[in-house]
PDB file of C-alpha atoms and ligand atoms in Angstrom:
ATOM      1  CA  MET A   1       4.574 -13.859  11.855  1.00 94.00           C
ATOM      2  CA  LYS A   2       3.976 -10.086  10.132  1.00 97.00           C
ATOM      3  CA  VAL A   3       7.338  -8.157   9.599  1.00 98.00           C
ATOM      4  CA  VAL A   4       7.068  -4.585   8.756  1.00 98.00           C
ATOM      5  CA  VAL A   5       9.643  -2.672   7.679  1.00 98.00           C
ATOM      6  CA  LEU A   6       9.708   1.008   7.879  1.00 99.00           C
ATOM      7  CA  THR A   7      12.523   2.613   5.527  1.00 99.00           C
ATOM      8  CA  GLY A   8      14.042   6.541   5.509  1.00 98.00           C
ATOM      9  CA  ALA A   9      16.255   8.523   3.441  1.00 98.00           C
ATOM     10  CA  GLY A  10      19.111   6.368   4.754  1.00 98.00           C
ATOM     11  CA  ILE A  11      18.396   3.177   3.115  1.00 98.00           C
ATOM     12  CA  SER A  12      19.197   4.577  -0.523  1.00 98.00           C
ATOM     13  CA  ALA A  13      22.348   6.143   0.866  1.00 98.00           C
ATOM     14  CA  GLU A  14      24.216   3.580  -0.399  1.00 97.00           C
ATOM     15  CA  SER A  15      22.768   3.744  -3.612  1.00 98.00           C
ATOM     16  CA  GLY A  16      24.470   7.206  -4.105  1.00 97.00           C
ATOM     17  CA  ILE A  17      21.081   9.033  -3.516  1.00 97.00           C
ATOM     18  CA  PRO A  18      21.772  11.992  -0.265  1.00 95.00           C
ATOM     19  CA  THR A  19      20.165  11.859   2.537  1.00 97.00           C
ATOM     20  CA  PHE A  20      18.373  15.020   3.838  1.00 96.00           C
ATOM     21  CA  ARG A  21      19.586  15.523   7.653  1.00 95.00           C
ATOM     22  CA  GLY A  22      22.648  13.806   7.661  1.00 82.00           C
ATOM     23  CA  LYS A  23      26.339  15.917   7.561  1.00 83.00           C
ATOM     24  CA  ASP A  24      25.969  16.508   3.551  1.00 87.00           C
ATOM     25  CA  GLY A  25      22.233  15.741   3.315  1.00 93.00           C
ATOM     26  CA  LEU A  26      20.087  17.781   0.751  1.00 94.00           C
ATOM     27  CA  TRP A  27      18.188  19.977   4.005  1.00 93.00           C
ATOM     28  CA  LYS A  28      22.128  21.229   4.739  1.00 92.00           C
ATOM     29  CA  LYS A  29      22.199  22.671   1.241  1.00 91.00           C
ATOM     30  CA  HIS A  30      19.088  23.824   0.195  1.00 93.00           C
ATOM     31  CA  ASP A  31      15.976  25.540   2.127  1.00 94.00           C
ATOM     32  CA  PRO A  32      13.552  22.500   2.684  1.00 93.00           C
ATOM     33  CA  MET A  33      10.926  25.785   2.853  1.00 93.00           C
ATOM     34  CA  LYS A  34      11.760  27.032  -0.179  1.00 94.00           C
ATOM     35  CA  LEU A  35      11.648  24.125  -2.320  1.00 96.00           C
ATOM     36  CA  ALA A  36       9.157  21.565  -0.344  1.00 96.00           C
ATOM     37  CA  THR A  37       6.249  23.285   0.634  1.00 97.00           C
ATOM     38  CA  PRO A  38       3.291  24.157  -1.431  1.00 97.00           C
ATOM     39  CA  GLU A  39       3.808  28.425  -0.987  1.00 97.00           C
ATOM     40  CA  ALA A  40       7.162  27.470  -2.390  1.00 97.00           C
ATOM     41  CA  PHE A  41       5.798  25.974  -5.501  1.00 98.00           C
ATOM     42  CA  GLY A  42       3.307  28.156  -5.659  1.00 97.00           C
ATOM     43  CA  LYS A  43       6.041  31.350  -5.863  1.00 97.00           C
ATOM     44  CA  ASN A  44       8.205  29.938  -8.151  1.00 96.00           C
ATOM     45  CA  PRO A  45       7.276  26.321  -9.222  1.00 97.00           C
ATOM     46  CA  LYS A  46      10.163  26.634 -11.817  1.00 97.00           C
ATOM     47  CA  LEU A  47      12.843  26.762  -8.982  1.00 96.00           C
ATOM     48  CA  VAL A  48      11.080  23.755  -7.808  1.00 97.00           C
ATOM     49  CA  TRP A  49      10.827  21.582 -10.559  1.00 98.00           C
ATOM     50  CA  GLU A  50      14.538  22.637 -11.289  1.00 97.00           C
ATOM     51  CA  TRP A  51      14.885  20.998  -8.350  1.00 96.00           C
ATOM     52  CA  TYR A  52      12.600  17.977  -8.513  1.00 98.00           C
ATOM     53  CA  ASP A  53      14.350  17.277 -12.462  1.00 98.00           C
ATOM     54  CA  TRP A  54      17.697  17.391 -10.991  1.00 97.00           C
ATOM     55  CA  ARG A  55      16.948  14.962  -7.848  1.00 97.00           C
ATOM     56  CA  ARG A  56      14.820  13.073 -10.661  1.00 98.00           C
ATOM     57  CA  GLN A  57      18.420  12.351 -12.960  1.00 98.00           C
ATOM     58  CA  LEU A  58      20.309  11.555 -10.152  1.00 98.00           C
ATOM     59  CA  ILE A  59      17.455   8.584  -9.090  1.00 98.00           C
ATOM     60  CA  ALA A  60      17.407   7.525 -12.661  1.00 98.00           C
ATOM     61  CA  LYS A  61      21.019   6.756 -12.664  1.00 98.00           C
ATOM     62  CA  ALA A  62      21.041   5.598  -9.345  1.00 98.00           C
ATOM     63  CA  LYS A  63      20.277   1.352  -8.508  1.00 98.00           C
ATOM     64  CA  PRO A  64      18.990  -0.623  -5.676  1.00 98.00           C
ATOM     65  CA  ASN A  65      21.373  -1.215  -3.212  1.00 98.00           C
ATOM     66  CA  GLU A  66      21.905  -4.590  -1.064  1.00 98.00           C
ATOM     67  CA  ALA A  67      19.452  -3.320   1.410  1.00 98.00           C
ATOM     68  CA  HIS A  68      16.567  -2.825  -1.070  1.00 98.00           C
ATOM     69  CA  LEU A  69      17.225  -6.218  -2.246  1.00 98.00           C
ATOM     70  CA  LEU A  70      17.835  -8.073   1.205  1.00 98.00           C
ATOM     71  CA  LEU A  71      13.904  -6.376   1.723  1.00 98.00           C
ATOM     72  CA  ALA A  72      12.748  -7.525  -1.618  1.00 98.00           C
ATOM     73  CA  ASP A  73      14.149 -11.082  -1.100  1.00 98.00           C
ATOM     74  CA  LEU A  74      12.698 -11.141   2.655  1.00 98.00           C
ATOM     75  CA  GLU A  75       9.070 -10.805   1.449  1.00 98.00           C
ATOM     76  CA  LYS A  76       9.708 -13.876  -0.742  1.00 97.00           C
ATOM     77  CA  LYS A  77      10.884 -16.091   2.414  1.00 96.00           C
ATOM     78  CA  ILE A  78       8.230 -14.170   4.711  1.00 96.00           C
ATOM     79  CA  GLY A  79       4.366 -14.362   3.885  1.00 88.00           C
ATOM     80  CA  ASP A  80       3.332 -11.742   5.538  1.00 97.00           C
ATOM     81  CA  PHE A  81       6.241  -8.776   5.251  1.00 98.00           C
ATOM     82  CA  TRP A  82       5.336  -5.229   3.831  1.00 98.00           C
ATOM     83  CA  VAL A  83       7.695  -2.105   3.607  1.00 98.00           C
ATOM     84  CA  VAL A  84       6.334   1.053   4.935  1.00 99.00           C
ATOM     85  CA  THR A  85       8.341   3.831   3.082  1.00 99.00           C
ATOM     86  CA  GLN A  86       9.227   7.623   3.318  1.00 98.00           C
ATOM     87  CA  ASN A  87      11.309   7.562   0.360  1.00 98.00           C
ATOM     88  CA  VAL A  88       9.962   8.495  -3.080  1.00 98.00           C
ATOM     89  CA  ASP A  89      13.054   6.972  -5.006  1.00 98.00           C
ATOM     90  CA  GLY A  90      10.749   3.923  -6.329  1.00 98.00           C
ATOM     91  CA  LEU A  91      14.143   2.005  -5.272  1.00 98.00           C
ATOM     92  CA  HIS A  92      12.193  -0.631  -3.535  1.00 98.00           C
ATOM     93  CA  GLN A  93       9.872  -1.505  -6.679  1.00 98.00           C
ATOM     94  CA  ARG A  94      13.053  -1.697  -8.304  1.00 98.00           C
ATOM     95  CA  ALA A  95      14.688  -3.999  -6.293  1.00 98.00           C
ATOM     96  CA  GLY A  96      11.397  -6.223  -6.544  1.00 98.00           C
ATOM     97  CA  SER A  97       9.505  -5.308  -3.700  1.00 98.00           C
ATOM     98  CA  LYS A  98       5.980  -6.145  -4.316  1.00 98.00           C
ATOM     99  CA  LYS A  99       3.945  -4.704  -0.771  1.00 98.00           C
ATOM    100  CA  VAL A 100       5.066  -1.018  -0.335  1.00 98.00           C
ATOM    101  CA  ILE A 101       3.384   1.504   1.199  1.00 98.00           C
ATOM    102  CA  GLU A 102       4.587   4.691  -0.245  1.00 98.00           C
ATOM    103  CA  LEU A 103       3.581   7.405   2.888  1.00 98.00           C
ATOM    104  CA  HIS A 104       5.279  10.723   1.127  1.00 98.00           C
ATOM    105  CA  GLY A 105       4.413  10.025  -2.476  1.00 98.00           C
ATOM    106  CA  ASN A 106       6.487   9.051  -5.464  1.00 98.00           C
ATOM    107  CA  ILE A 107       8.933  11.554  -7.206  1.00 98.00           C
ATOM    108  CA  TRP A 108       8.101   9.415 -10.412  1.00 98.00           C
ATOM    109  CA  LYS A 109       4.590  10.785 -10.204  1.00 98.00           C
ATOM    110  CA  VAL A 110       3.162  13.972 -12.029  1.00 98.00           C
ATOM    111  CA  ARG A 111      -0.096  15.440 -10.524  1.00 98.00           C
ATOM    112  CA  CYS A 112      -2.050  18.523 -12.782  1.00 98.00           C
ATOM    113  CA  THR A 113      -2.758  21.439 -10.034  1.00 98.00           C
ATOM    114  CA  SER A 114      -5.815  22.446 -12.322  1.00 98.00           C
ATOM    115  CA  CYS A 115      -7.536  18.905 -13.627  1.00 97.00           C
ATOM    116  CA  GLY A 116      -6.034  16.757 -10.964  1.00 97.00           C
ATOM    117  CA  VAL A 117      -5.081  14.385 -13.162  1.00 97.00           C
ATOM    118  CA  GLU A 118      -1.837  12.069 -11.900  1.00 97.00           C
ATOM    119  CA  ASP A 119       0.443   9.687 -13.678  1.00 97.00           C
ATOM    120  CA  TYR A 120       3.620   8.713 -14.113  1.00 98.00           C
ATOM    121  CA  ASP A 121       6.620  10.395 -16.064  1.00 98.00           C
ATOM    122  CA  TYR A 122       9.748   8.895 -16.116  1.00 98.00           C
ATOM    123  CA  ARG A 123      11.504  11.145 -18.391  1.00 98.00           C
ATOM    124  CA  ALA A 124      14.706  12.522 -17.191  1.00 97.00           C
ATOM    125  CA  PRO A 125      15.634  15.459 -17.499  1.00 98.00           C
ATOM    126  CA  LEU A 126      12.465  16.510 -18.411  1.00 98.00           C
ATOM    127  CA  PRO A 127      11.658  18.166 -21.472  1.00 97.00           C
ATOM    128  CA  GLU A 128       9.906  21.157 -20.455  1.00 97.00           C
ATOM    129  CA  ILE A 129      10.000  22.784 -16.955  1.00 97.00           C
ATOM    130  CA  PRO A 130       7.694  23.682 -15.663  1.00 98.00           C
ATOM    131  CA  PRO A 131       5.945  20.509 -16.954  1.00 98.00           C
ATOM    132  CA  LYS A 132       2.084  21.179 -18.288  1.00 98.00           C
ATOM    133  CA  CYS A 133      -0.712  18.651 -18.218  1.00 97.00           C
ATOM    134  CA  GLU A 134      -0.932  16.896 -21.841  1.00 94.00           C
ATOM    135  CA  SER A 135      -5.264  16.694 -20.848  1.00 93.00           C
ATOM    136  CA  CYS A 136      -5.580  20.257 -19.918  1.00 96.00           C
ATOM    137  CA  GLY A 137      -2.231  22.389 -20.234  1.00 97.00           C
ATOM    138  CA  GLY A 138      -2.277  22.790 -16.736  1.00 98.00           C
ATOM    139  CA  LEU A 139       0.885  23.010 -14.293  1.00 98.00           C
ATOM    140  CA  LEU A 140       1.891  19.915 -13.171  1.00 98.00           C
ATOM    141  CA  ARG A 141       3.214  19.298  -9.884  1.00 98.00           C
ATOM    142  CA  PRO A 142       5.785  16.668  -8.552  1.00 98.00           C
ATOM    143  CA  GLY A 143       3.399  13.331  -6.701  1.00 98.00           C
ATOM    144  CA  VAL A 144       5.483  13.720  -3.368  1.00 98.00           C
ATOM    145  CA  VAL A 145       4.340  14.824  -0.149  1.00 98.00           C
ATOM    146  CA  TRP A 146       5.450  18.379   0.914  1.00 98.00           C
ATOM    147  CA  PHE A 147       5.763  19.899   3.941  1.00 97.00           C
ATOM    148  CA  GLY A 148       2.125  21.125   5.365  1.00 96.00           C
ATOM    149  CA  GLU A 149       0.670  18.624   3.301  1.00 98.00           C
ATOM    150  CA  SER A 150      -1.549  15.975   4.628  1.00 97.00           C
ATOM    151  CA  LEU A 151      -0.313  12.342   3.682  1.00 98.00           C
ATOM    152  CA  PRO A 152      -2.157   9.798   1.321  1.00 97.00           C
ATOM    153  CA  ILE A 153      -4.954   8.663   3.594  1.00 98.00           C
ATOM    154  CA  ASP A 154      -5.197   5.393   2.526  1.00 98.00           C
ATOM    155  CA  ALA A 155      -1.276   5.061   2.886  1.00 98.00           C
ATOM    156  CA  LEU A 156      -1.077   6.369   6.413  1.00 98.00           C
ATOM    157  CA  GLN A 157      -3.985   4.100   7.494  1.00 98.00           C
ATOM    158  CA  LYS A 158      -2.817   1.146   5.997  1.00 98.00           C
ATOM    159  CA  ALA A 159       0.697   1.496   7.951  1.00 98.00           C
ATOM    160  CA  PHE A 160      -1.141   2.719  10.770  1.00 98.00           C
ATOM    161  CA  ALA A 161      -2.651  -0.524  11.136  1.00 98.00           C
ATOM    162  CA  LEU A 162       0.155  -2.072  10.028  1.00 98.00           C
ATOM    163  CA  SER A 163       2.470  -1.065  12.893  1.00 98.00           C
ATOM    164  CA  GLN A 164      -0.273  -1.900  15.279  1.00 98.00           C
ATOM    165  CA  GLU A 165      -0.690  -5.898  13.866  1.00 98.00           C
ATOM    166  CA  ALA A 166       3.741  -6.151  13.589  1.00 98.00           C
ATOM    167  CA  ASP A 167       5.457  -8.848  15.430  1.00 98.00           C
ATOM    168  CA  ILE A 168       8.798  -7.391  13.886  1.00 98.00           C
ATOM    169  CA  PHE A 169       9.025  -3.610  13.491  1.00 98.00           C
ATOM    170  CA  LEU A 170      12.204  -2.969  11.762  1.00 98.00           C
ATOM    171  CA  VAL A 171      13.441   1.016  11.505  1.00 98.00           C
ATOM    172  CA  ILE A 172      15.927   1.587   8.595  1.00 98.00           C
ATOM    173  CA  GLY A 173      17.293   4.745   7.879  1.00 98.00           C
ATOM    174  CA  THR A 174      15.114   7.041   8.924  1.00 98.00           C
ATOM    175  CA  SER A 175      16.280   9.810  11.798  1.00 98.00           C
ATOM    176  CA  ALA A 176      12.420   9.661  12.971  1.00 98.00           C
ATOM    177  CA  GLN A 177      11.815  13.737  13.144  1.00 97.00           C
ATOM    178  CA  VAL A 178       9.242  14.135  10.706  1.00 97.00           C
ATOM    179  CA  TYR A 179       5.557  12.785  11.974  1.00 96.00           C
ATOM    180  CA  PRO A 180       3.222  10.976  11.153  1.00 97.00           C
ATOM    181  CA  ALA A 181       6.240   8.381   9.952  1.00 98.00           C
ATOM    182  CA  ALA A 182       7.506   9.003  12.979  1.00 98.00           C
ATOM    183  CA  GLU A 183       5.002   7.257  15.442  1.00 98.00           C
ATOM    184  CA  LEU A 184       4.584   3.743  13.543  1.00 98.00           C
ATOM    185  CA  PRO A 185       7.813   2.719  15.616  1.00 98.00           C
ATOM    186  CA  PHE A 186       6.515   3.741  18.932  1.00 98.00           C
ATOM    187  CA  ILE A 187       2.482   2.763  17.540  1.00 98.00           C
ATOM    188  CA  ALA A 188       4.391  -0.672  16.793  1.00 98.00           C
ATOM    189  CA  LYS A 189       6.343  -1.488  19.969  1.00 98.00           C
ATOM    190  CA  ASN A 190       3.118  -0.319  21.860  1.00 98.00           C
ATOM    191  CA  SER A 191       0.939  -3.050  20.377  1.00 98.00           C
ATOM    192  CA  GLY A 192       3.581  -5.610  21.490  1.00 98.00           C
ATOM    193  CA  ALA A 193       6.107  -5.720  18.513  1.00 98.00           C
ATOM    194  CA  LYS A 194       9.554  -6.460  18.858  1.00 98.00           C
ATOM    195  CA  LEU A 195      11.164  -3.352  17.468  1.00 98.00           C
ATOM    196  CA  ILE A 196      14.661  -3.550  15.656  1.00 98.00           C
ATOM    197  CA  GLU A 197      16.424  -0.112  14.332  1.00 98.00           C
ATOM    198  CA  ILE A 198      19.434  -0.409  11.923  1.00 98.00           C
ATOM    199  CA  ASN A 199      20.921   3.231  11.584  1.00 98.00           C
ATOM    200  CA  PRO A 200      24.424   4.001  12.253  1.00 98.00           C
ATOM    201  CA  GLU A 201      23.524   6.899  14.478  1.00 97.00           C
ATOM    202  CA  GLU A 202      21.244   7.000  17.104  1.00 98.00           C
ATOM    203  CA  THR A 203      17.887   8.582  16.705  1.00 98.00           C
ATOM    204  CA  PRO A 204      14.634   9.454  18.948  1.00 98.00           C
ATOM    205  CA  VAL A 205      13.392   5.436  18.218  1.00 98.00           C
ATOM    206  CA  THR A 206      17.194   4.087  19.869  1.00 98.00           C
ATOM    207  CA  PRO A 207      16.212   3.876  23.750  1.00 98.00           C
ATOM    208  CA  TYR A 208      12.981   1.858  23.001  1.00 98.00           C
ATOM    209  CA  ALA A 209      14.248  -0.485  20.076  1.00 98.00           C
ATOM    210  CA  ASP A 210      15.030  -4.195  21.595  1.00 98.00           C
ATOM    211  CA  ILE A 211      17.757  -4.428  19.105  1.00 98.00           C
ATOM    212  CA  SER A 212      19.551  -1.312  17.976  1.00 98.00           C
ATOM    213  CA  VAL A 213      22.235  -1.676  15.040  1.00 98.00           C
ATOM    214  CA  ARG A 214      24.551   0.862  14.943  1.00 98.00           C
ATOM    215  CA  LYS A 215      25.305  -0.106  10.634  1.00 98.00           C
ATOM    216  CA  THR A 216      24.369   0.697   7.534  1.00 98.00           C
ATOM    217  CA  ALA A 217      21.262  -0.756   6.318  1.00 98.00           C
ATOM    218  CA  SER A 218      22.872  -3.606   4.358  1.00 98.00           C
ATOM    219  CA  GLU A 219      25.394  -4.469   6.924  1.00 98.00           C
ATOM    220  CA  GLY A 220      22.581  -4.500   9.686  1.00 98.00           C
ATOM    221  CA  LEU A 221      20.021  -6.577   7.359  1.00 98.00           C
ATOM    222  CA  LYS A 222      22.514  -8.699   7.043  1.00 97.00           C
ATOM    223  CA  GLU A 223      23.171  -9.030  10.831  1.00 97.00           C
ATOM    224  CA  ILE A 224      19.662  -9.430  12.033  1.00 96.00           C
ATOM    225  CA  ILE A 225      17.935 -11.781   9.243  1.00 94.00           C
ATOM    226  CA  PRO A 226      18.555 -14.597  11.294  1.00 90.00           C
ATOM    227  CA  GLU A 227      16.257 -12.862  13.904  1.00 88.00           C
ATOM    228  CA  LEU A 228      13.430 -12.692  11.622  1.00 91.00           C
ATOM    229  CA  LEU A 229      13.564 -16.307   9.706  1.00 87.00           C
TER     230      LEU A 229
HETATM  231  N1  LIG B 320      22.611   2.767   6.245  1.00 52.24           N
HETATM  232  C1  LIG B 320      21.712   3.491   7.258  1.00 52.24           C
HETATM  233  N2  LIG B 320      21.297   4.441   7.944  1.00 52.24           N
HETATM  234  C2  LIG B 320      21.709   5.681   7.418  1.00 52.24           C
HETATM  235  C3  LIG B 320      22.590   5.249   6.268  1.00 52.24           C
HETATM  236  C4  LIG B 320      22.858   4.109   6.117  1.00 52.24           C
HETATM  237  N3  LIG B 320      24.043   3.930   4.787  1.00 52.24           N
HETATM  238  N4  LIG B 320      23.325   6.328   6.078  1.00 52.24           N
HETATM  239  C5  LIG B 320      22.806   7.817   6.796  1.00 52.24           C
HETATM  240  N5  LIG B 320      21.733   7.070   7.540  1.00 52.24           N
HETATM  241  C6  LIG B 320      20.797   7.622   8.635  1.00 52.24           C
HETATM  242  C7  LIG B 320      20.968   8.586   8.752  1.00 52.24           C
HETATM  243  O1  LIG B 320      21.911   8.423  10.088  1.00 52.24           O
HETATM  244  C8  LIG B 320      19.718   9.283   9.547  1.00 52.24           C
HETATM  245  O2  LIG B 320      19.359   8.852  10.788  1.00 52.24           O
HETATM  246  O3  LIG B 320      19.511   7.661   7.836  1.00 52.24           O
HETATM  247  C9  LIG B 320      18.931   9.244   8.410  1.00 52.24           C
HETATM  248  C10 LIG B 320      18.268   9.827   7.019  1.00 52.24           C
HETATM  249  O4  LIG B 320      17.662  10.845   7.943  1.00 52.24           O
HETATM  250  P1  LIG B 320      16.936  11.808   7.263  1.00 52.24           P
HETATM  251  O5  LIG B 320      17.986  12.404   6.305  1.00 52.24           O
HETATM  252  O6  LIG B 320      15.772  12.987   8.369  1.00 52.24           O
HETATM  253  O7  LIG B 320      15.642  11.052   6.215  1.00 52.24           O
HETATM  254  P2  LIG B 320      14.548  10.722   6.862  1.00 52.24           P
HETATM  255  O8  LIG B 320      14.644   9.867   8.089  1.00 52.24           O
HETATM  256  O9  LIG B 320      13.941   9.669   5.456  1.00 52.24           O
HETATM  257  O10 LIG B 320      13.796  11.762   6.702  1.00 52.24           O
HETATM  258  C11 LIG B 320      12.200  11.764   6.525  1.00 52.24           C
HETATM  259  O11 LIG B 320      11.457  14.395   6.205  1.00 52.24           O
HETATM  260  O12 LIG B 320      12.604  15.868   4.610  1.00 52.24           O
HETATM  261  C12 LIG B 320      11.616  14.890   4.502  1.00 52.24           C
HETATM  262  O13 LIG B 320      10.287  13.927   3.268  1.00 52.24           O
HETATM  263  C13 LIG B 320      11.277  14.205   4.196  1.00 52.24           C
HETATM  264  O14 LIG B 320      10.609  11.441   3.526  1.00 52.24           O
HETATM  265  C14 LIG B 320      11.361  12.611   4.784  1.00 52.24           C
HETATM  266  C15 LIG B 320      11.449  12.868   5.599  1.00 52.24           C
END
């Protein structure tokens, strides 16, 4: 049985990491067009890096929560199990999940805008803002996908394939507003998967879900795990 899980910012809420669109979400306090687009970075790389450095420090202090750990445990119990995440915090991997597809990149990755070298840089806070490439001195950018940018093609193709093959597709902690990630639950459902949603609030996925649990990620997962084993 193939189980695929699409996660969003809501699964990291219980780790103390703010979501984007909730009542105290990041996009309520900050304008994404000033912080999360290539144009914003081109205009003011220092401002964009100050914001990402703040998020990196927050994430460095955060710990995977029970929901992340439950998914890592399920990967061990269910042979064919994948996490497809929109999150860039790396908490699934820190919880022990091995099979993780990162659709929107990873906040610990940095990429040189001049020579293109990409590497992980876990320093929080960064010693210099904006950080420079060690090989060529060029300006580094966060290794995440910004609005208006295309997703890493290999991750996206793998995520589409997994959604078409899934027997059970879980959607946890996403408002399902941002495409192409938001397409995946519908692809899974239309390909015959059983669709299970876990979210304290309703989303555009809710009407199509076979089971929709109005709970937090950890509480909801504990409730539906018997459906998976
Ligand atoms: N457990 C489960 N879900 C939760 C919890 C929780 N404890 N707390 C909040 N949620 C739900 C909210 O109800 C909401 O539906 O998590 C969802 C978070 O939605 P968003 O903030 O829109 O986050 P996400 O769906 O991941 O955003 C997608 O948008 O800004 C871009 O690139 C960014 O990856 C992000 C993408």
